[in-house]
Short mmCIF file of C-alpha atoms and ligand atoms in Angstrom, two decimals:
data_model
loop_
_atom_site.label_atom_id
_atom_site.label_comp_id
_atom_site.label_asym_id
_atom_site.label_seq_id
_atom_site.Cartn_x
_atom_site.Cartn_y
_atom_site.Cartn_z
CA MET A 1 17.29 21.25 49.39
CA GLU A 2 16.56 17.27 49.47
CA PHE A 3 18.35 15.21 46.97
CA GLN A 4 16.37 12.56 45.85
CA PRO A 5 18.65 9.12 44.41
CA GLU A 6 16.08 6.83 42.91
CA ALA A 7 14.08 9.31 41.17
CA THR A 8 17.16 11.73 39.70
CA MET A 9 19.48 9.43 38.48
CA GLN A 10 18.46 9.23 34.54
CA PHE A 11 19.17 12.93 35.01
CA LEU A 12 21.95 13.20 36.47
CA GLU A 13 23.65 10.26 34.78
CA ASN A 14 22.75 12.17 31.03
CA SER A 15 23.76 15.44 32.15
CA LEU A 16 27.18 14.08 32.18
CA ILE A 17 27.31 12.72 29.21
CA GLU A 18 26.66 15.87 28.20
CA LEU A 19 29.11 17.54 29.87
CA ILE A 20 31.75 15.14 28.64
CA THR A 21 30.55 15.16 24.96
CA GLN A 22 30.82 18.89 25.00
CA THR A 23 34.22 18.97 27.36
CA SER A 24 35.82 16.75 24.72
CA THR A 25 34.15 18.35 21.65
CA ASN A 26 33.74 21.88 22.35
CA LEU A 27 36.78 24.28 23.01
CA PRO A 28 35.32 26.68 25.91
CA PRO A 29 35.51 30.22 24.29
CA ASP A 30 38.23 31.46 26.74
CA VAL A 31 40.63 29.24 24.92
CA ARG A 32 38.89 29.92 22.00
CA ALA A 33 39.59 33.58 22.22
CA ALA A 34 43.53 32.67 23.18
CA MET A 35 44.53 30.73 20.81
CA ASN A 36 42.07 33.38 17.93
CA LEU A 37 45.31 35.60 19.12
CA ALA A 38 47.96 32.82 19.23
CA LEU A 39 46.71 32.58 15.45
CA ASN A 40 47.08 36.55 14.77
CA GLY A 41 50.47 36.77 16.31
CA GLU A 42 52.39 34.67 14.17
CA GLN A 43 54.00 35.44 10.85
CA PRO A 44 51.37 34.06 7.32
CA GLY A 45 53.13 31.20 6.02
CA THR A 46 55.33 30.23 8.10
CA GLN A 47 55.73 26.48 10.09
CA ALA A 48 53.91 28.18 12.93
CA SER A 49 51.28 30.17 10.86
CA GLN A 50 50.30 27.05 8.85
CA ALA A 51 50.50 24.52 12.24
CA LEU A 52 47.77 26.67 13.50
CA ASN A 53 45.43 27.18 11.27
CA ILE A 54 45.25 23.67 10.97
CA ILE A 55 44.25 23.41 14.52
CA ALA A 56 41.74 25.94 14.42
CA THR A 57 40.45 23.57 11.29
CA ASN A 58 40.37 21.13 13.44
CA VAL A 59 38.78 23.16 16.17
CA ASP A 60 35.67 23.96 14.33
CA MET A 61 35.28 20.22 12.78
CA ALA A 62 35.58 18.52 16.48
CA GLN A 63 32.28 20.84 16.85
CA SER A 64 29.84 21.07 13.93
CA ASP A 65 30.59 16.79 14.32
CA GLU A 66 30.17 16.51 18.22
CA GLY A 67 33.99 14.64 17.30
CA PRO A 68 37.16 14.62 20.16
CA ILE A 69 39.38 17.67 19.29
CA CYS A 70 42.06 15.11 20.21
CA GLN A 71 42.39 11.63 20.01
CA ASP A 72 43.57 11.85 23.32
CA THR A 73 41.07 12.91 26.06
CA GLY A 74 43.12 12.16 28.75
CA MET A 75 42.23 11.23 32.60
CA PRO A 76 38.91 12.35 33.25
CA THR A 77 38.95 14.72 36.15
CA PHE A 78 36.15 15.72 38.05
CA ILE A 79 35.84 18.48 40.92
CA ILE A 80 32.78 18.34 42.30
CA HIS A 81 30.52 20.68 44.90
CA THR A 82 27.86 19.36 46.59
CA PRO A 83 25.33 21.37 49.40
CA VAL A 84 25.37 18.87 52.55
CA GLY A 85 22.68 15.81 52.54
CA VAL A 86 23.97 15.00 48.60
CA ASN A 87 24.99 11.56 48.11
CA GLN A 88 28.20 11.68 47.01
CA ILE A 89 28.38 7.86 46.35
CA GLU A 90 25.50 7.90 44.00
CA ILE A 91 26.83 10.85 42.07
CA LYS A 92 30.19 8.93 41.67
CA LYS A 93 28.47 5.65 40.90
CA ALA A 94 26.67 8.14 38.26
CA ALA A 95 29.64 9.93 36.75
CA ARG A 96 31.40 6.58 36.24
CA ARG A 97 28.62 5.24 34.44
CA ALA A 98 28.62 8.40 32.04
CA VAL A 99 32.45 8.14 31.49
CA ALA A 100 31.66 4.48 30.10
CA GLU A 101 29.08 5.57 28.04
CA ALA A 102 31.26 8.42 26.26
CA THR A 103 33.74 6.68 25.47
CA ARG A 104 31.10 3.61 24.16
CA ARG A 105 29.90 6.67 21.95
CA GLY A 106 33.46 7.72 20.86
CA LYS A 107 33.26 11.28 22.86
CA LEU A 108 36.32 9.38 25.01
CA ARG A 109 39.55 7.37 23.78
CA PRO A 110 39.13 4.44 26.48
CA ASN A 111 42.25 5.11 27.82
CA SER A 112 42.50 3.25 31.78
CA VAL A 113 44.55 0.62 31.89
CA ASP A 114 46.08 -1.60 34.57
CA SER A 115 49.25 -0.30 35.26
CA ILE A 116 50.94 -3.82 36.15
CA THR A 117 49.32 -6.14 33.11
CA GLY A 118 49.03 -2.96 30.87
CA ASP A 119 45.38 -4.39 29.79
CA ASN A 120 42.71 -1.88 28.95
CA SER A 121 39.42 -1.71 30.40
CA GLY A 122 37.76 -0.56 27.49
CA ASP A 123 35.60 1.80 29.11
CA ASN A 124 38.08 4.50 31.22
CA LEU A 125 37.07 2.59 34.44
CA GLY A 126 39.08 1.10 36.56
CA PRO A 127 41.03 1.86 40.23
CA GLU A 128 41.02 5.77 40.79
CA THR A 129 39.84 6.66 37.24
CA PRO A 130 38.06 8.84 36.54
CA VAL A 131 39.51 10.88 39.32
CA PHE A 132 36.91 12.91 41.60
CA HIS A 133 37.86 15.48 43.82
CA PHE A 134 34.58 16.04 45.50
CA GLU A 135 33.71 19.57 48.53
CA GLN A 136 30.88 20.25 49.80
CA TRP A 137 29.39 23.67 50.37
CA GLU A 138 26.60 25.71 51.00
CA GLN A 139 25.03 26.62 48.14
CA ASP A 140 21.57 24.69 47.26
CA GLU A 141 23.50 23.75 43.49
CA ILE A 142 25.73 20.90 42.51
CA GLU A 143 28.66 22.19 40.71
CA VAL A 144 30.31 19.92 38.93
CA LYS A 145 33.78 20.57 36.50
CA LEU A 146 35.71 18.25 34.18
CA VAL A 147 38.69 18.64 33.24
CA LEU A 148 40.27 16.28 29.98
CA LYS A 149 43.63 16.60 30.08
CA GLY A 150 46.05 14.49 27.96
CA GLY A 151 48.97 12.16 28.28
CA GLY A 152 51.23 14.43 25.96
CA CYS A 153 51.36 17.42 28.39
CA GLU A 154 50.92 15.61 31.64
CA ASN A 155 54.23 14.37 30.68
CA LYS A 156 55.47 17.99 30.60
CA ASN A 157 53.97 18.55 34.01
CA ILE A 158 57.13 19.48 35.99
CA GLN A 159 58.27 19.96 39.66
CA TYR A 160 60.91 21.86 41.37
CA SER A 161 62.27 21.62 44.65
CA LEU A 162 64.59 25.36 45.40
CA PRO A 163 67.04 25.77 45.66
CA ALA A 164 68.11 24.14 42.28
CA THR A 165 70.33 24.48 39.61
CA LEU A 166 68.67 24.39 35.84
CA GLU A 167 69.83 23.92 32.88
CA HIS A 168 70.46 27.72 30.88
CA MET A 169 68.44 29.33 34.30
CA GLY A 170 71.34 28.31 36.51
CA ARG A 171 70.46 28.92 40.28
CA CYS A 172 66.80 29.72 42.10
CA ASP A 173 66.52 30.57 45.47
CA ARG A 174 63.95 30.15 47.21
CA THR A 175 62.59 33.35 46.11
CA LEU A 176 60.20 34.75 43.31
CA GLU A 177 62.66 35.17 41.18
CA GLY A 178 63.50 31.59 41.93
CA VAL A 179 60.15 30.66 41.40
CA ARG A 180 60.05 32.85 37.86
CA LYS A 181 63.01 31.10 35.95
CA CYS A 182 61.10 27.51 37.26
CA LEU A 183 58.47 28.83 34.83
CA LEU A 184 60.36 30.26 32.17
CA HIS A 185 62.26 26.65 32.17
CA ALA A 186 58.85 24.89 32.36
CA VAL A 187 57.67 26.28 29.30
CA TRP A 188 61.48 25.51 27.67
CA GLN A 189 61.32 21.85 28.63
CA ALA A 190 57.96 21.29 27.13
CA GLN A 191 58.94 22.34 23.54
CA GLY A 192 56.68 20.70 20.95
CA GLN A 193 56.03 17.73 22.91
CA GLY A 194 53.26 19.30 25.04
CA CYS A 195 51.59 20.27 21.75
CA ALA A 196 52.50 24.11 22.31
CA PRO A 197 51.00 26.53 22.63
CA GLY A 198 50.33 26.05 26.12
CA ALA A 199 49.62 27.09 29.60
CA LEU A 200 50.67 26.81 32.73
CA GLY A 201 48.67 26.47 36.53
CA VAL A 202 51.46 26.91 38.94
CA CYS A 203 51.41 26.38 42.77
CA ILE A 204 54.10 27.88 44.76
CA GLY A 205 54.47 26.01 48.06
CA SER A 206 52.30 23.43 49.49
CA ASP A 207 53.77 19.07 49.89
CA ARG A 208 54.73 17.40 46.77
CA GLY A 209 51.42 15.27 46.42
CA HIS A 210 49.04 18.57 47.42
CA GLY A 211 51.50 21.19 45.37
CA TYR A 212 50.15 18.90 41.87
CA PHE A 213 46.75 18.93 42.45
CA LEU A 214 46.74 22.78 43.21
CA ALA A 215 48.69 23.64 39.92
CA LYS A 216 45.94 21.18 38.16
CA GLU A 217 43.11 22.98 39.73
CA GLN A 218 45.01 26.81 38.31
CA LEU A 219 43.50 25.26 35.27
CA PHE A 220 39.99 25.70 35.93
CA ARG A 221 40.81 29.37 36.38
CA THR A 222 39.44 31.02 32.48
CA LEU A 223 42.71 32.34 30.96
CA ASP A 224 41.14 36.14 30.70
CA ASP A 225 40.78 36.45 34.65
CA THR A 226 42.52 38.40 36.38
CA ASN A 227 44.35 37.20 40.36
CA PRO A 228 43.63 38.55 42.84
CA ASP A 229 46.49 38.41 44.45
CA PRO A 230 48.76 41.34 43.27
CA VAL A 231 52.20 40.12 43.56
CA LEU A 232 51.15 37.14 41.69
CA ARG A 233 48.56 38.58 39.22
CA GLU A 234 52.12 40.45 38.22
CA LEU A 235 54.09 37.48 38.49
CA GLU A 236 51.51 35.86 35.88
CA GLU A 237 51.51 38.57 33.00
CA ARG A 238 56.07 38.84 33.68
CA ILE A 239 55.52 35.28 32.77
CA MET A 240 53.45 35.37 29.76
CA THR A 241 55.08 38.56 28.39
CA GLU A 242 58.63 36.53 28.90
CA ALA A 243 58.27 33.36 27.69
CA ASN A 244 56.69 34.72 24.42
CA THR A 245 59.92 35.76 23.90
CA LEU A 246 61.17 32.17 24.22
CA GLY A 247 60.31 31.33 20.23
CA VAL A 248 59.40 28.00 21.22
CA GLY A 249 55.94 27.95 18.86
CA PRO A 250 53.03 25.75 18.13
CA MET A 251 53.96 21.86 17.48
CA GLY A 252 58.27 23.60 19.00
CA PHE A 253 58.26 24.85 15.04
CA GLY A 254 59.61 27.80 16.21
CA GLY A 255 57.51 30.98 16.05
CA ALA A 256 55.60 33.82 18.05
CA LYS A 257 53.19 32.33 20.83
CA SER A 258 54.62 29.90 23.15
CA LEU A 259 51.75 30.68 26.37
CA ILE A 260 48.41 30.92 26.24
CA GLY A 261 47.85 31.03 29.95
CA CYS A 262 49.54 31.47 33.00
CA LYS A 263 47.63 30.47 36.47
CA ILE A 264 49.80 30.49 39.93
CA THR A 265 48.13 30.16 43.41
CA ALA A 266 50.77 30.00 46.70
CA ALA A 267 49.82 27.70 49.63
CA ASN A 268 51.74 26.98 52.50
CA ARG A 269 54.45 24.65 52.69
CA LEU A 270 57.15 22.99 55.31
CA PRO A 271 59.89 25.09 56.55
CA ALA A 272 62.32 22.35 54.96
CA SER A 273 60.31 22.11 51.39
CA PHE A 274 60.31 24.57 48.97
CA PHE A 275 57.95 23.09 45.83
CA VAL A 276 57.09 24.87 42.64
CA SER A 277 54.64 22.21 41.33
CA VAL A 278 53.65 23.28 37.72
CA ALA A 279 50.27 21.28 35.21
CA TYR A 280 51.16 21.87 31.79
CA GLU A 281 48.59 21.95 29.43
CA CYS A 282 48.04 22.58 26.11
CA TRP A 283 46.52 24.15 23.17
CA ALA A 284 43.37 21.65 23.18
CA PHE A 285 42.44 23.19 26.81
CA ARG A 286 39.44 20.64 27.31
CA ARG A 287 37.21 22.43 30.54
CA LEU A 288 34.22 22.38 31.23
CA GLY A 289 31.36 22.65 33.94
CA VAL A 290 28.05 22.44 35.18
CA ARG A 291 25.40 23.39 37.62
CA LEU A 292 23.18 20.79 38.52
CA ASP A 293 19.73 20.86 40.02
CA ALA A 294 20.30 19.00 43.51
CA SER A 295 16.57 17.46 43.53
CA SER A 296 16.59 16.91 39.81
CA GLY A 297 20.02 16.55 38.75
CA ALA A 298 18.64 18.84 35.38
CA ILE A 299 21.82 21.00 33.77
CA THR A 300 20.36 25.04 34.97
CA SER A 301 23.45 25.92 33.33
CA TRP A 302 27.50 26.00 32.03
CA LEU A 303 30.33 27.18 33.75
CA TYR A 304 32.79 29.35 31.43
CA ARG A 305 30.41 30.09 28.20
CA ASP A 306 28.54 32.91 27.53
CA PRO A 307 24.99 31.99 26.67
CA GLU A 308 24.01 35.35 24.97
CA ARG A 309 27.41 34.30 23.06
CA PRO A 310 27.01 31.49 20.09
CA VAL A 311 30.14 29.97 19.32
CA GLU A 312 32.53 31.69 17.34
CA ARG A 313 34.19 29.66 14.62
CA LEU A 314 38.02 29.53 14.92
CA ALA A 315 39.21 28.71 11.63
CA LYS A 316 40.24 31.81 9.05
CA LEU A 317 41.33 29.58 6.06
CA GLU A 318 40.52 26.44 5.83
CA GLY A 319 43.37 24.07 6.69
CA PHE A 320 46.22 23.97 5.49
CA PRO A 321 47.00 26.37 3.26
CA LEU A 322 48.78 24.71 0.23
CA THR A 323 51.57 26.87 -1.92
CA GLY A 324 51.95 24.17 -4.70
CA ARG A 325 55.41 23.10 -3.13
CA GLU A 326 54.25 19.97 -1.37
CA ILE A 327 55.74 16.41 -2.34
CA VAL A 328 53.20 13.60 -2.92
CA LEU A 329 54.38 9.92 -1.14
CA ASN A 330 52.48 7.59 -2.29
CA PRO A 331 54.13 4.16 0.49
CA PRO A 332 55.52 1.73 -0.08
CA LEU A 333 58.49 4.61 0.10
CA THR A 334 61.80 4.48 -1.22
CA GLU A 335 65.47 5.22 0.38
CA GLU A 336 65.85 7.74 -2.76
CA GLN A 337 62.52 9.64 -2.43
CA MET A 338 63.61 9.72 1.51
CA ARG A 339 67.26 11.55 0.93
CA ALA A 340 65.96 13.67 -1.63
CA LEU A 341 63.76 15.11 1.57
CA LYS A 342 64.69 18.45 3.73
CA VAL A 343 63.71 19.93 6.55
CA GLY A 344 61.25 21.76 6.01
CA ASP A 345 59.80 20.35 3.52
CA VAL A 346 55.79 19.40 3.63
CA VAL A 347 54.74 16.65 2.31
CA ILE A 348 51.50 15.10 1.53
CA ILE A 349 50.62 11.40 2.38
CA THR A 350 48.20 9.30 0.10
CA GLY A 351 48.11 4.90 0.01
CA GLU A 352 48.91 2.72 3.08
CA MET A 353 50.04 3.51 6.28
CA TYR A 354 50.11 1.73 9.81
CA THR A 355 49.68 3.29 13.47
CA GLY A 356 51.93 1.78 16.36
CA ARG A 357 52.67 3.56 19.42
CA ASP A 358 54.69 1.98 22.41
CA ALA A 359 53.35 -1.15 23.22
CA VAL A 360 54.05 -2.19 19.29
CA HIS A 361 57.53 -0.64 18.94
CA ALA A 362 57.60 -3.09 22.57
CA TYR A 363 56.39 -5.65 20.45
CA LEU A 364 58.66 -5.00 17.78
CA MET A 365 61.65 -5.55 20.00
CA LYS A 366 60.92 -8.74 20.24
CA ASN A 367 58.79 -10.20 17.65
CA PRO A 368 58.56 -9.66 13.54
CA PRO A 369 55.96 -7.30 12.60
CA PRO A 370 52.50 -8.93 11.61
CA VAL A 371 52.95 -6.66 8.86
CA ASP A 372 55.24 -6.14 5.94
CA LEU A 373 57.14 -2.74 7.38
CA ASN A 374 59.60 -2.45 4.35
CA GLY A 375 59.00 0.78 2.91
CA ALA A 376 56.12 1.99 5.10
CA ALA A 377 55.03 5.24 7.13
CA LEU A 378 54.26 4.33 10.67
CA TYR A 379 52.12 6.67 12.48
CA HIS A 380 52.99 6.87 15.79
CA CYS A 381 49.02 7.66 16.46
CA GLY A 382 46.28 6.12 18.99
CA PRO A 383 43.12 6.39 17.50
CA VAL A 384 39.46 6.16 18.64
CA MET A 385 37.89 3.59 16.71
CA LEU A 386 34.22 2.72 16.97
CA LYS A 387 33.42 -0.69 15.35
CA GLN A 388 30.47 -0.72 13.43
CA PRO A 389 27.14 -3.20 13.20
CA ASP A 390 28.61 -5.13 10.46
CA GLY A 391 32.43 -5.57 11.68
CA THR A 392 34.37 -2.71 9.78
CA TRP A 393 36.24 0.41 11.97
CA THR A 394 35.58 3.76 12.04
CA VAL A 395 38.15 6.40 12.89
CA LYS A 396 37.13 9.04 14.84
CA ALA A 397 39.53 10.79 15.64
CA ALA A 398 43.21 10.47 14.39
CA GLY A 399 46.12 12.83 15.48
CA PRO A 400 50.01 12.13 16.44
CA THR A 401 51.50 11.19 19.50
CA THR A 402 54.32 12.33 21.29
CA SER A 403 56.73 10.48 19.28
CA ILE A 404 60.13 11.08 21.76
CA ARG A 405 58.76 8.15 24.05
CA GLU A 406 59.91 5.38 21.22
CA GLU A 407 63.36 6.52 20.80
CA PRO A 408 64.91 3.69 23.09
CA TYR A 409 63.13 1.70 19.90
CA GLN A 410 62.98 3.83 16.90
CA ALA A 411 66.45 3.47 16.02
CA ASP A 412 66.21 -0.43 15.99
CA VAL A 413 63.11 -0.80 14.39
CA ILE A 414 63.90 1.57 11.23
CA LYS A 415 67.47 -0.70 10.68
CA ARG A 416 65.70 -4.04 11.03
CA TYR A 417 61.88 -3.64 9.55
CA GLY A 418 62.83 -1.29 6.53
CA VAL A 419 60.46 1.55 7.70
CA ARG A 420 61.20 4.76 5.81
CA ALA A 421 58.92 7.49 7.08
CA VAL A 422 58.41 7.60 10.94
CA ILE A 423 55.36 9.99 11.57
CA GLY A 424 54.22 11.94 15.46
CA LYS A 425 54.66 14.82 17.17
CA GLY A 426 57.45 16.15 19.17
CA GLY A 427 60.41 15.27 17.14
CA MET A 428 62.86 12.51 18.61
CA GLY A 429 66.31 12.43 19.77
CA PRO A 430 69.76 12.05 18.44
CA LYS A 431 69.81 7.84 18.54
CA THR A 432 66.37 8.16 15.92
CA LEU A 433 67.99 10.80 13.81
CA ALA A 434 71.43 8.70 13.49
CA ALA A 435 69.77 6.27 12.60
CA LEU A 436 67.69 8.13 9.63
CA LYS A 437 70.98 9.09 7.88
CA GLU A 438 71.48 5.60 7.66
CA HIS A 439 69.00 3.94 6.37
CA GLY A 440 67.46 7.14 4.58
CA ALA A 441 64.46 7.39 6.40
CA VAL A 442 62.60 11.16 7.62
CA TYR A 443 60.95 11.96 10.42
CA LEU A 444 57.70 13.54 10.15
CA ASN A 445 55.27 15.91 12.44
CA GLY A 446 51.81 15.86 12.24
CA ILE A 447 49.78 18.44 13.88
CA GLY A 448 49.74 17.64 17.52
CA GLY A 449 45.79 17.47 18.76
CA ALA A 450 44.63 17.70 14.84
CA ALA A 451 42.50 14.48 15.19
CA GLN A 452 39.57 15.42 13.50
CA PHE A 453 41.74 16.86 11.02
CA TYR A 454 43.43 13.99 10.18
CA ALA A 455 40.47 11.24 10.65
CA ARG A 456 39.03 13.26 7.90
CA THR A 457 41.75 12.17 5.79
CA MET A 458 41.75 7.92 6.35
CA GLU A 459 39.43 6.86 4.23
CA LYS A 460 39.14 3.62 5.06
CA VAL A 461 40.52 1.23 7.25
CA LEU A 462 42.44 -1.92 5.93
CA GLY A 463 42.88 -4.39 9.00
CA VAL A 464 43.81 -4.26 12.47
CA ASN A 465 46.63 -6.28 13.99
CA LEU A 466 47.43 -6.88 17.81
CA ILE A 467 44.38 -5.51 18.86
CA GLU A 468 45.25 -7.40 21.91
CA PHE A 469 47.25 -4.03 23.02
CA GLY A 470 43.45 -2.17 23.41
CA ILE A 471 42.42 0.55 20.66
CA PRO A 472 44.61 2.74 21.28
CA GLU A 473 47.76 0.68 21.31
CA ALA A 474 47.13 -1.74 18.25
CA MET A 475 49.16 -1.46 14.90
CA TRP A 476 45.81 -0.28 12.51
CA HIS A 477 46.03 -0.26 9.10
CA LEU A 478 44.66 3.04 7.59
CA LYS A 479 44.50 3.75 3.69
CA VAL A 480 44.81 7.79 4.02
CA ASN A 481 44.55 10.51 1.36
CA GLY A 482 46.10 14.01 1.87
CA PHE A 483 47.68 13.21 5.05
CA ILE A 484 49.46 16.82 5.73
CA ALA A 485 52.88 16.27 7.98
CA ILE A 486 56.06 18.58 8.05
CA VAL A 487 60.08 17.36 7.43
CA THR A 488 61.21 17.47 10.48
CA MET A 489 64.06 14.89 10.88
CA ASP A 490 65.47 14.13 7.78
CA ALA A 491 68.35 11.41 6.10
CA HIS A 492 71.06 13.78 6.16
CA GLY A 493 71.59 14.65 10.52
CA ASN A 494 69.42 17.51 10.71
CA SER A 495 66.84 18.12 12.74
CA LEU A 496 64.22 21.13 13.61
CA HIS A 497 63.56 20.21 16.70
CA ALA A 498 67.18 20.13 18.10
CA ASP A 499 67.47 22.95 16.45
CA VAL A 500 64.77 24.96 17.64
CA GLU A 501 65.99 23.57 21.22
CA LYS A 502 69.44 25.23 21.02
CA GLU A 503 67.78 28.48 19.94
CA THR A 504 65.41 28.63 22.60
CA GLY A 505 67.97 27.76 25.30
CA ALA A 506 70.29 30.55 24.31
CA ALA A 507 66.89 33.28 24.79
CA LEU A 508 66.36 31.44 27.73
CA GLU A 509 69.95 32.45 29.15
CA ALA A 510 68.98 35.86 27.93
CA LEU A 511 66.10 35.40 30.20
CA GLN A 512 67.98 35.07 33.51
CA THR A 513 68.72 38.13 34.89
CA LEU A 514 66.20 40.30 33.36
S1 SF4 B 601 46.71 18.19 21.64
FE1 SF4 B 601 48.74 17.34 21.86
S2 SF4 B 601 49.76 17.02 24.33
FE2 SF4 B 601 46.69 18.12 24.36
S3 SF4 B 601 45.95 16.03 24.51
FE3 SF4 B 601 46.51 15.86 22.43
S4 SF4 B 601 48.16 14.95 22.12
FE4 SF4 B 601 48.33 15.29 23.42
#
């Protein structure tokens, strides 16, 4: 089979744009099936079940509108197999053009930032971005697999070097029992920050760098497959059972389902090293693949999909089942209103809010805000935005980002500028909790990854400041209608996150010697 770069480039690029678009917007069937099980496993009416209903609605919305499932479309990572003789350099060039075009179309968020200057390239291209792994094989077709893994769950990847002593787990030896303890600890430490229920890709052994790659590669297995190695299969099954007794639950709200998959491989290691590398993947498990005709670049088949089976809707209910007890908030908010709220309250925000995440928080430590934040709702969110020909902006995806990154700054921002509601996901730490109490403010947990669900509540983009930080990091001024969130940290010193972490820590300890 001969590959003809000149004649086929356009087919190849279009095929890869389609792969990126489908990966970003249409959750694969095995992940849908696992999320369906999670949905059925939670007690109706609980926060865990409400969170999953929003997630399910969001997944359906993303597919029907071809919008990103989550606003964080991650670091695009390609694993490509080519027949001998195929020009990998041309494939790489086509894939880079496809990534830039998918970004321009709003299917990927501009996520590539210069690590020294902080400048966003705007098209997801840059040194070592996207990531490519090429292999040759003795087949006639090209195979391209893609995973889009966001920063929230990527930050919860963890690597253990055994022997080690772990919180709530005690000593972990260089044995399968030691590995088991590490994997349960990996689920526990992610809490809501990695948008549980999540999945683990695991490598036992290898070196630090390759071990992490092999762990991520396990995420290309389907969630319902069976490990051919009986020892690893047994460990996978055991982790699935035990991790789902921990009670982390969807979004870390507490609940029955903490894990939707565990996939383990083992690689040889140096006698001196024993690494257990864990790639933690969130529920928004975006991974797909295609087979391409090596002479035309056209898609011949999809991986992870059954062409006989149409995509099934995930949502049983539409969105968030309202009880009538929800509290409506119209910013600007008052101290009195905030002190009346308590952990567990569901709020609906209608009015104005501002986004602000890492770059904005760092900026606010040295500069006054470009807008009046007194009484404001500050949303930890890096949205996907598209500029229209008339110069206005449209919100394409806008779920919450992981809030704990702002822990060093948040208390000062609340104190200095009078912010009354901080919205994000995964909760914040003791410094912020103390500031909420002192100044009369609350932390509201949105549903991580529900980027389409929340984008639909955003009626208008009223303006943007600090756009020089790039689209995800700019401060967007939004008019929202019906934005739902749950009070998880209140002005009385209560934190659902601290409570769940403590309870699940005790559950982890109970698994120490089983
Ligand atoms: S679902 Fe959560 S962890 Fe996953 S990419 Fe989106 S924000 Fe990040």
